[in-house]
Amino acid sequence: MSHESELRATIAAITAPGKGILAADESTPTITKRFNGVGIESTPQTRRAYRLLLSNAPDADRYLSGVILYEETLEQADDAGVPLPKVLEQRGIVPGIKVDKGTTPLPNADGDLITQGLDGLGERLAGYRKQGARFAKWREVYPITDRNPTRLGIRANAEVLARYAAICQSEGVVPIVEPEVLIDGDHSLERCAEVTDAVLHAVFAALYRHRVLLEGMVLKPNMVLPGNKFAGGKAAPDVVAKATLDVLKRNVPAAVPTINFLSGGQAPEEATANLNAMNRLEPNAPWVLSFSYARALQDPVMRAWSGNAGNVARAQQIFDHRLRMNSLARQGKWTEAEERA
């Protein structure tokens, strides 16, 4: 099978009707911080137990088309010795892998960041493929201040995302391209829209320069939201939906098959309501509008589990509920009544 055929086959699986992607790719420091927040000791054993809880949830295969894993998880196995990527694969869920190496300050662009990890990426991807990964994820972040992101920051981050995507496709791996305009700050929704517009414009110009096959990629952007310290508070779902779709329609070619939003600090129900509003507003959008959430799917699950084996069944019920709510939102069918049912 050619690389292009592989890419298209993976995209077909990822875009299965009513499904989305779980981001379970927290690095060890990140998941340790989240575990500590709910009183769970972070060890290889507890991290394995938690990710098995998610992978084995009864309805995961009904609502998840893919799961983004971290390197540690890619190498772990269940109690029967089955590698975790295989556990997912056997349920019809595509395993993916986070491949970036985190951010560092961008020289001569005070306040902006750039993501590391391009060196040796092709070789790493070849190894991840042997372990079962069929797609990858790379995140660039854009803080909003009065001067950020700078023009240099926008261009440099776009170039890195495009280089990553091209390397992935050369290995037959679908790239998730994740440019995240951060929610941190007191900026307005309009300011977020302005920055997101500039970021996506630069990203797709870079993808074009690097001859990335748009039909063989996933876009994972932020929604257009006011900052989490904005004096005017949160925006209504209809407002978020219109602002986000306006920016997407100006910048994202119809050849891109799917847009799987990050939750980016939104509360679980908030992320669901905003996704639902987009699918109601644009039921015939040129792209699938779905989810690739981490905290918006996991926070209530982690709290319910609390590292206690006796809580697994209850935590999985909560996880399945959040998955079903976002599946409904992907179809524009979520309601508050369904949420409470």
C-alpha positions as a LaTeX table, in Angstrom:
\begin{tabular}{lrrr}
\hline
Residue & $x$ (\AA) & $y$ (\AA) & $z$ (\AA) \\
\hline
Met1 & 0.00 & 0.00 & 0.00 \\
Ser2 & 1.38 & 3.44 & $-0.92$ \\
His3 & 1.84 & 6.08 & 1.77 \\
Glu4 & $-1.01$ & 8.11 & 0.30 \\
Ser5 & $-3.32$ & 5.09 & 0.46 \\
Glu6 & $-2.26$ & 4.48 & 4.07 \\
Leu7 & $-2.94$ & 8.09 & 4.98 \\
Arg8 & $-6.40$ & 8.00 & 3.41 \\
Ala9 & $-7.25$ & 4.70 & 5.12 \\
Thr10 & $-6.27$ & 6.12 & 8.51 \\
Ile11 & $-8.30$ & 9.28 & 7.87 \\
Ala12 & $-11.33$ & 7.16 & 6.94 \\
Ala13 & $-11.04$ & 5.37 & 10.30 \\
Ile14 & $-10.51$ & 8.59 & 12.28 \\
Thr15 & $-13.56$ & 10.26 & 10.71 \\
Ala16 & $-15.98$ & 7.40 & 11.43 \\
Pro17 & $-19.50$ & 8.82 & 12.02 \\
Gly18 & $-20.27$ & 9.99 & 15.55 \\
Lys19 & $-16.73$ & 9.47 & 16.83 \\
Gly20 & $-13.82$ & 11.61 & 17.99 \\
Ile21 & $-10.31$ & 11.40 & 19.42 \\
Leu22 & $-9.19$ & 11.13 & 23.04 \\
Ala23 & $-5.96$ & 12.98 & 23.86 \\
Ala24 & $-4.36$ & 10.74 & 26.49 \\
Asp25 & $-0.85$ & 11.88 & 25.63 \\
Glu26 & 0.06 & 13.84 & 28.74 \\
Ser27 & 3.80 & 13.76 & 29.39 \\
Thr28 & 4.93 & 12.28 & 32.70 \\
Pro29 & 5.36 & 15.73 & 34.35 \\
Thr30 & 1.90 & 16.83 & 33.14 \\
Ile31 & 0.00 & 13.75 & 34.28 \\
Thr32 & 1.93 & 13.80 & 37.57 \\
Lys33 & 0.68 & 17.36 & 38.17 \\
Arg34 & $-2.89$ & 16.32 & 37.37 \\
Phe35 & $-2.66$ & 13.20 & 39.53 \\
Asn36 & $-1.28$ & 15.23 & 42.42 \\
Gly37 & $-4.24$ & 17.58 & 42.09 \\
Val38 & $-6.64$ & 14.74 & 42.97 \\
Gly39 & $-4.40$ & 12.90 & 45.44 \\
Ile40 & $-3.07$ & 10.14 & 43.17 \\
Glu41 & 0.57 & 9.09 & 43.39 \\
Ser42 & 2.13 & 9.15 & 39.92 \\
Thr43 & 4.07 & 5.96 & 39.18 \\
Pro44 & 4.41 & 3.85 & 36.02 \\
Gln45 & 1.87 & 1.48 & 37.61 \\
Thr46 & $-0.77$ & 4.13 & 38.39 \\
Arg47 & $-0.34$ & 5.75 & 34.99 \\
Arg48 & $-0.75$ & 2.36 & 33.30 \\
Ala49 & $-3.84$ & 1.58 & 35.41 \\
Tyr50 & $-5.43$ & 4.89 & 34.53 \\
Arg51 & $-4.84$ & 4.58 & 30.80 \\
Leu52 & $-6.15$ & 1.02 & 30.87 \\
Leu53 & $-9.28$ & 2.34 & 32.61 \\
Leu54 & $-9.84$ & 4.68 & 29.67 \\
Ser55 & $-8.96$ & 2.13 & 26.98 \\
Asn56 & $-11.23$ & $-0.54$ & 28.48 \\
Ala57 & $-14.25$ & 1.66 & 29.13 \\
Pro58 & $-17.32$ & $-0.27$ & 27.89 \\
Asp59 & $-18.44$ & 2.33 & 25.32 \\
Ala60 & $-15.03$ & 3.64 & 24.22 \\
Asp61 & $-15.24$ & 1.79 & 20.91 \\
Arg62 & $-18.68$ & 3.31 & 20.20 \\
Tyr63 & $-17.50$ & 6.90 & 20.49 \\
Leu64 & $-13.73$ & 6.95 & 19.96 \\
Ser65 & $-12.08$ & 6.60 & 16.57 \\
Gly66 & $-8.58$ & 7.26 & 17.92 \\
Val67 & $-6.50$ & 7.77 & 21.06 \\
Ile68 & $-3.30$ & 9.84 & 21.22 \\
Leu69 & $-0.79$ & 8.07 & 23.46 \\
Tyr70 & 2.43 & 9.08 & 25.16 \\
Glu71 & 5.66 & 7.12 & 24.58 \\
Glu72 & 5.41 & 5.41 & 27.99 \\
Thr73 & 1.88 & 4.17 & 27.24 \\
Leu74 & 2.87 & 2.93 & 23.80 \\
Glu75 & 5.28 & 0.55 & 25.53 \\
Gln76 & 2.93 & $-0.68$ & 28.28 \\
Ala77 & 0.66 & $-3.75$ & 28.23 \\
Asp78 & $-2.52$ & $-4.91$ & 29.94 \\
Asp79 & $-2.67$ & $-7.66$ & 32.56 \\
Ala80 & $-2.68$ & $-10.34$ & 29.86 \\
Gly81 & 0.47 & $-8.90$ & 28.30 \\
Val82 & $-1.30$ & $-7.34$ & 25.31 \\
Pro83 & 0.38 & $-4.04$ & 24.33 \\
Leu84 & $-1.92$ & $-1.07$ & 24.95 \\
Pro85 & $-1.90$ & 0.00 & 21.26 \\
Lys86 & $-3.09$ & $-3.52$ & 20.42 \\
Val87 & $-5.81$ & $-3.28$ & 23.08 \\
Leu88 & $-7.14$ & $-0.23$ & 21.26 \\
Glu89 & $-6.68$ & $-1.72$ & 17.81 \\
Gln90 & $-8.66$ & $-4.83$ & 18.78 \\
Arg91 & $-11.57$ & $-2.52$ & 19.66 \\
Gly92 & $-11.39$ & $-0.69$ & 16.33 \\
Ile93 & $-9.75$ & 2.40 & 17.84 \\
Val94 & $-6.73$ & 3.80 & 16.00 \\
Pro95 & $-3.63$ & 4.31 & 18.19 \\
Gly96 & $-1.69$ & 7.56 & 17.78 \\
Ile97 & 1.38 & 9.08 & 19.40 \\
Lys98 & 2.50 & 12.52 & 20.64 \\
Val99 & 5.86 & 13.21 & 19.01 \\
Asp100 & 6.83 & 16.74 & 20.02 \\
Lys101 & 9.32 & 17.34 & 22.82 \\
Gly102 & 7.74 & 20.38 & 24.46 \\
Thr103 & 8.28 & 24.11 & 24.13 \\
Thr104 & 11.21 & 26.46 & 24.63 \\
Pro105 & 11.43 & 30.28 & 24.35 \\
Leu106 & 11.81 & 31.52 & 20.78 \\
Pro107 & 14.92 & 33.75 & 20.50 \\
Asn108 & 14.25 & 37.34 & 19.38 \\
Ala109 & 10.50 & 36.94 & 19.92 \\
Asp110 & 10.11 & 37.80 & 23.59 \\
Gly111 & 7.16 & 35.93 & 25.09 \\
Asp112 & 6.71 & 33.50 & 22.20 \\
Leu113 & 7.50 & 29.79 & 22.34 \\
Ile114 & 8.62 & 27.19 & 19.80 \\
Thr115 & 8.23 & 23.41 & 20.02 \\
Gln116 & 11.22 & 21.06 & 19.87 \\
Gly117 & 11.61 & 17.52 & 18.52 \\
Leu118 & 12.17 & 17.62 & 14.76 \\
Asp119 & 15.66 & 16.08 & 14.97 \\
Gly120 & 15.41 & 12.34 & 14.35 \\
Leu121 & 11.62 & 12.50 & 13.96 \\
Gly122 & 11.55 & 10.26 & 10.88 \\
Glu123 & 13.43 & 7.50 & 12.68 \\
Arg124 & 11.22 & 7.80 & 15.75 \\
Leu125 & 8.08 & 7.62 & 13.62 \\
Ala126 & 9.31 & 4.43 & 11.95 \\
Gly127 & 9.68 & 2.90 & 15.41 \\
Tyr128 & 6.28 & 4.11 & 16.58 \\
Arg129 & 4.67 & 2.61 & 13.48 \\
Lys130 & 6.12 & $-0.78$ & 14.40 \\
Gln131 & 4.47 & $-0.38$ & 17.80 \\
Gly132 & 1.09 & 0.27 & 16.16 \\
Ala133 & 0.80 & 4.07 & 15.90 \\
Arg134 & $-0.93$ & 5.23 & 12.71 \\
Phe135 & $-1.15$ & 8.94 & 13.42 \\
Ala136 & 0.91 & 11.48 & 15.34 \\
Lys137 & 0.37 & 14.80 & 17.12 \\
Trp138 & 2.49 & 17.95 & 17.37 \\
Arg139 & 1.45 & 21.06 & 19.29 \\
Glu140 & 2.57 & 24.64 & 18.86 \\
Val141 & 1.33 & 27.23 & 21.34 \\
Tyr142 & 0.62 & 30.94 & 20.92 \\
Pro143 & 0.21 & 33.08 & 24.03 \\
Ile144 & $-1.86$ & 36.24 & 23.64 \\
Thr145 & $-0.55$ & 39.51 & 25.11 \\
Asp146 & $-0.46$ & 43.07 & 23.80 \\
Arg147 & 2.60 & 42.09 & 21.70 \\
Asn148 & 2.28 & 38.31 & 21.35 \\
Pro149 & 2.29 & 36.35 & 19.25 \\
Thr150 & 4.87 & 38.26 & 17.22 \\
Arg151 & 5.10 & 38.02 & 13.46 \\
Leu152 & 8.27 & 35.97 & 13.92 \\
Gly153 & 6.52 & 33.65 & 16.38 \\
Ile154 & 3.62 & 33.03 & 14.02 \\
Arg155 & 5.90 & 32.29 & 11.05 \\
Ala156 & 8.40 & 30.14 & 12.94 \\
Asn157 & 5.73 & 27.98 & 14.56 \\
Ala158 & 3.93 & 27.50 & 11.25 \\
Glu159 & 7.17 & 26.37 & 9.62 \\
Val160 & 7.80 & 23.79 & 12.34 \\
Leu161 & 4.24 & 22.42 & 12.10 \\
Ala162 & 4.58 & 22.05 & 8.33 \\
Arg163 & 7.98 & 20.34 & 8.57 \\
Tyr164 & 6.56 & 17.91 & 11.13 \\
Ala165 & 3.51 & 17.17 & 8.96 \\
Ala166 & 5.64 & 16.53 & 5.88 \\
Ile167 & 7.93 & 14.15 & 7.80 \\
Cys168 & 4.90 & 12.24 & 9.15 \\
Gln169 & 3.38 & 11.78 & 5.72 \\
Ser170 & 6.71 & 10.61 & 4.29 \\
Glu171 & 6.49 & 7.75 & 6.83 \\
Gly172 & 2.82 & 6.96 & 6.09 \\
Val173 & 1.69 & 8.50 & 9.40 \\
Val174 & $-1.25$ & 10.94 & 9.54 \\
Pro175 & $-0.20$ & 14.21 & 11.22 \\
Ile176 & $-2.46$ & 15.98 & 13.67 \\
Val177 & $-1.50$ & 19.63 & 13.23 \\
Glu178 & $-2.22$ & 21.45 & 16.50 \\
Pro179 & $-1.78$ & 25.24 & 16.58 \\
Glu180 & $-3.17$ & 26.28 & 19.97 \\
Val181 & $-3.91$ & 29.92 & 20.67 \\
Leu182 & $-3.92$ & 29.84 & 24.46 \\
Ile183 & $-6.93$ & 30.77 & 26.57 \\
Asp184 & $-4.73$ & 32.25 & 29.33 \\
Gly185 & $-5.18$ & 36.00 & 29.66 \\
Asp186 & $-7.67$ & 38.85 & 29.79 \\
His187 & $-8.11$ & 39.23 & 26.02 \\
Ser188 & $-11.49$ & 39.48 & 24.30 \\
Leu189 & $-13.05$ & 36.96 & 21.93 \\
Glu190 & $-12.36$ & 39.41 & 19.11 \\
Arg191 & $-8.64$ & 39.46 & 19.96 \\
Cys192 & $-8.58$ & 35.63 & 20.00 \\
Ala193 & $-10.27$ & 35.61 & 16.58 \\
Glu194 & $-7.68$ & 38.05 & 15.20 \\
Val195 & $-4.78$ & 35.92 & 16.44 \\
Thr196 & $-6.34$ & 32.60 & 15.39 \\
Asp197 & $-6.95$ & 34.01 & 11.92 \\
Ala198 & $-3.29$ & 35.04 & 11.55 \\
Val199 & $-2.05$ & 31.72 & 12.95 \\
Leu200 & $-4.16$ & 29.52 & 10.66 \\
His201 & $-3.32$ & 31.66 & 7.64 \\
Ala202 & 0.40 & 31.14 & 8.31 \\
Val203 & 0.00 & 27.42 & 9.07 \\
Phe204 & $-1.77$ & 26.63 & 5.80 \\
Ala205 & 0.65 & 28.73 & 3.78 \\
Ala206 & 3.50 & 26.69 & 5.32 \\
Leu207 & 1.70 & 23.38 & 4.73 \\
Tyr208 & 1.30 & 24.37 & 1.09 \\
Arg209 & 5.00 & 25.26 & 0.78 \\
His210 & 5.95 & 21.87 & 2.20 \\
Arg211 & 3.54 & 20.07 & $-0.14$ \\
Val212 & 1.63 & 18.42 & 2.70 \\
Leu213 & $-1.32$ & 16.35 & 1.48 \\
Leu214 & $-4.26$ & 18.17 & 3.03 \\
Glu215 & $-6.53$ & 15.15 & 2.55 \\
Gly216 & $-4.14$ & 13.16 & 4.75 \\
Met217 & $-4.02$ & 15.39 & 7.85 \\
Val218 & $-6.11$ & 16.36 & 10.87 \\
Leu219 & $-6.36$ & 19.97 & 12.09 \\
Lys220 & $-6.60$ & 20.34 & 15.88 \\
Pro221 & $-7.20$ & 24.05 & 16.60 \\
Asn222 & $-8.48$ & 26.04 & 19.52 \\
Met223 & $-12.01$ & 27.39 & 19.51 \\
Val224 & $-12.32$ & 31.18 & 19.38 \\
Leu225 & $-12.92$ & 32.15 & 23.01 \\
Pro226 & $-12.37$ & 35.10 & 25.32 \\
Gly227 & $-9.43$ & 34.73 & 27.71 \\
Asn228 & $-10.04$ & 32.98 & 31.00 \\
Lys229 & $-9.48$ & 36.30 & 32.83 \\
Phe230 & $-11.55$ & 38.42 & 30.45 \\
Ala231 & $-13.61$ & 40.96 & 32.40 \\
Gly232 & $-16.72$ & 40.21 & 30.34 \\
Gly233 & $-16.73$ & 36.52 & 31.28 \\
Lys234 & $-17.45$ & 33.58 & 28.98 \\
Ala235 & $-19.14$ & 33.83 & 25.60 \\
Ala236 & $-22.35$ & 31.97 & 24.75 \\
Pro237 & $-22.01$ & 28.82 & 22.62 \\
Asp238 & $-23.67$ & 30.45 & 19.60 \\
Val239 & $-21.20$ & 33.33 & 19.76 \\
Val240 & $-18.23$ & 30.98 & 20.05 \\
Ala241 & $-19.55$ & 28.85 & 17.19 \\
Lys242 & $-19.99$ & 31.76 & 14.79 \\
Ala243 & $-16.62$ & 33.33 & 15.59 \\
Thr244 & $-14.80$ & 30.00 & 15.27 \\
Leu245 & $-16.48$ & 29.02 & 12.02 \\
Asp246 & $-15.86$ & 32.46 & 10.52 \\
Val247 & $-12.12$ & 32.07 & 11.12 \\
Leu248 & $-12.07$ & 28.47 & 9.86 \\
Lys249 & $-13.95$ & 29.30 & 6.66 \\
Arg250 & $-11.44$ & 32.04 & 5.86 \\
Asn251 & $-8.37$ & 29.86 & 6.36 \\
Val252 & $-8.96$ & 26.09 & 6.21 \\
Pro253 & $-9.28$ & 24.55 & 2.72 \\
Ala254 & $-12.19$ & 22.19 & 2.13 \\
Ala255 & $-9.64$ & 19.48 & 1.27 \\
Val256 & $-8.89$ & 19.08 & 5.00 \\
Pro257 & $-11.15$ & 16.17 & 6.00 \\
Thr258 & $-11.60$ & 16.78 & 9.70 \\
Ile259 & $-11.20$ & 19.44 & 12.37 \\
Asn260 & $-10.90$ & 17.91 & 15.84 \\
Phe261 & $-10.95$ & 20.72 & 18.40 \\
Leu262 & $-8.84$ & 20.85 & 21.54 \\
Ser263 & $-10.68$ & 21.80 & 24.71 \\
Gly264 & $-7.94$ & 24.19 & 25.85 \\
Gly265 & $-9.00$ & 24.84 & 29.43 \\
Gln266 & $-12.77$ & 24.75 & 28.89 \\
Ala267 & $-14.96$ & 22.97 & 31.42 \\
Pro268 & $-16.28$ & 19.61 & 30.17 \\
Glu269 & $-19.85$ & 20.73 & 29.46 \\
Glu270 & $-18.66$ & 24.05 & 28.00 \\
Ala271 & $-16.50$ & 22.27 & 25.41 \\
Thr272 & $-19.43$ & 19.99 & 24.53 \\
Ala273 & $-21.91$ & 22.85 & 24.20 \\
Asn274 & $-19.58$ & 24.88 & 21.97 \\
Leu275 & $-18.89$ & 21.93 & 19.64 \\
Asn276 & $-22.61$ & 21.23 & 19.45 \\
Ala277 & $-23.36$ & 24.86 & 18.55 \\
Met278 & $-20.89$ & 24.68 & 15.65 \\
Asn279 & $-22.48$ & 21.55 & 14.20 \\
Arg280 & $-25.94$ & 23.10 & 14.52 \\
Leu281 & $-24.84$ & 26.31 & 12.87 \\
Glu282 & $-23.00$ & 24.56 & 9.99 \\
Pro283 & $-24.48$ & 21.05 & 9.57 \\
Asn284 & $-23.04$ & 20.92 & 6.04 \\
Ala285 & $-19.56$ & 22.28 & 6.82 \\
Pro286 & $-16.89$ & 21.06 & 4.37 \\
Trp287 & $-15.02$ & 19.36 & 7.17 \\
Val288 & $-16.04$ & 16.97 & 9.95 \\
Leu289 & $-16.25$ & 19.04 & 13.15 \\
Ser290 & $-15.34$ & 16.76 & 16.03 \\
Phe291 & $-13.32$ & 16.60 & 19.25 \\
Ser292 & $-9.83$ & 15.70 & 20.42 \\
Tyr293 & $-10.18$ & 16.59 & 24.08 \\
Ala294 & $-7.93$ & 15.78 & 27.02 \\
Arg295 & $-9.07$ & 17.47 & 30.22 \\
Ala296 & $-12.66$ & 18.04 & 29.01 \\
Leu297 & $-13.02$ & 14.25 & 28.79 \\
Gln298 & $-10.72$ & 13.22 & 31.62 \\
Asp299 & $-11.04$ & 15.62 & 34.56 \\
Pro300 & $-14.26$ & 14.16 & 36.03 \\
Val301 & $-12.99$ & 10.63 & 35.32 \\
Met302 & $-9.70$ & 11.16 & 37.12 \\
Arg303 & $-11.46$ & 12.64 & 40.14 \\
Ala304 & $-13.92$ & 9.75 & 40.33 \\
Trp305 & $-11.16$ & 7.14 & 40.06 \\
Ser306 & $-8.73$ & 8.76 & 42.53 \\
Gly307 & $-6.31$ & 5.85 & 42.10 \\
Asn308 & $-8.70$ & 3.38 & 43.74 \\
Ala309 & $-9.40$ & 0.10 & 41.92 \\
Gly310 & $-12.83$ & 0.01 & 43.55 \\
Asn311 & $-13.78$ & 3.18 & 41.69 \\
Val312 & $-12.94$ & 1.95 & 38.17 \\
Ala313 & $-16.49$ & 1.03 & 37.16 \\
Arg314 & $-17.91$ & 4.38 & 38.29 \\
Ala315 & $-15.09$ & 6.31 & 36.61 \\
Gln316 & $-15.71$ & 4.41 & 33.35 \\
Gln317 & $-19.43$ & 5.25 & 33.54 \\
Ile318 & $-18.52$ & 8.93 & 33.79 \\
Phe319 & $-16.07$ & 8.61 & 30.89 \\
Asp320 & $-18.64$ & 6.84 & 28.72 \\
His321 & $-21.16$ & 9.59 & 29.49 \\
Arg322 & $-18.76$ & 12.35 & 28.44 \\
Leu323 & $-17.93$ & 10.43 & 25.26 \\
Arg324 & $-21.62$ & 10.04 & 24.40 \\
Met325 & $-22.29$ & 13.73 & 25.04 \\
Asn326 & $-19.50$ & 14.74 & 22.66 \\
Ser327 & $-20.64$ & 12.21 & 20.08 \\
Leu328 & $-24.05$ & 13.91 & 20.18 \\
Ala329 & $-22.34$ & 17.32 & 19.93 \\
Arg330 & $-20.44$ & 16.16 & 16.87 \\
Gln331 & $-23.86$ & 15.57 & 15.30 \\
Gly332 & $-25.44$ & 18.77 & 16.64 \\
Lys333 & $-27.79$ & 16.69 & 18.77 \\
Trp334 & $-26.58$ & 17.45 & 22.31 \\
Thr335 & $-29.01$ & 19.03 & 24.76 \\
Glu336 & $-28.86$ & 19.91 & 28.44 \\
Ala337 & $-31.63$ & 17.35 & 29.00 \\
Glu338 & $-29.38$ & 14.63 & 27.50 \\
Glu339 & $-26.57$ & 15.86 & 29.75 \\
Arg340 & $-28.67$ & 15.34 & 32.86 \\
Ala341 & $-30.31$ & 12.07 & 31.75 \\
\hline
\end{tabular}
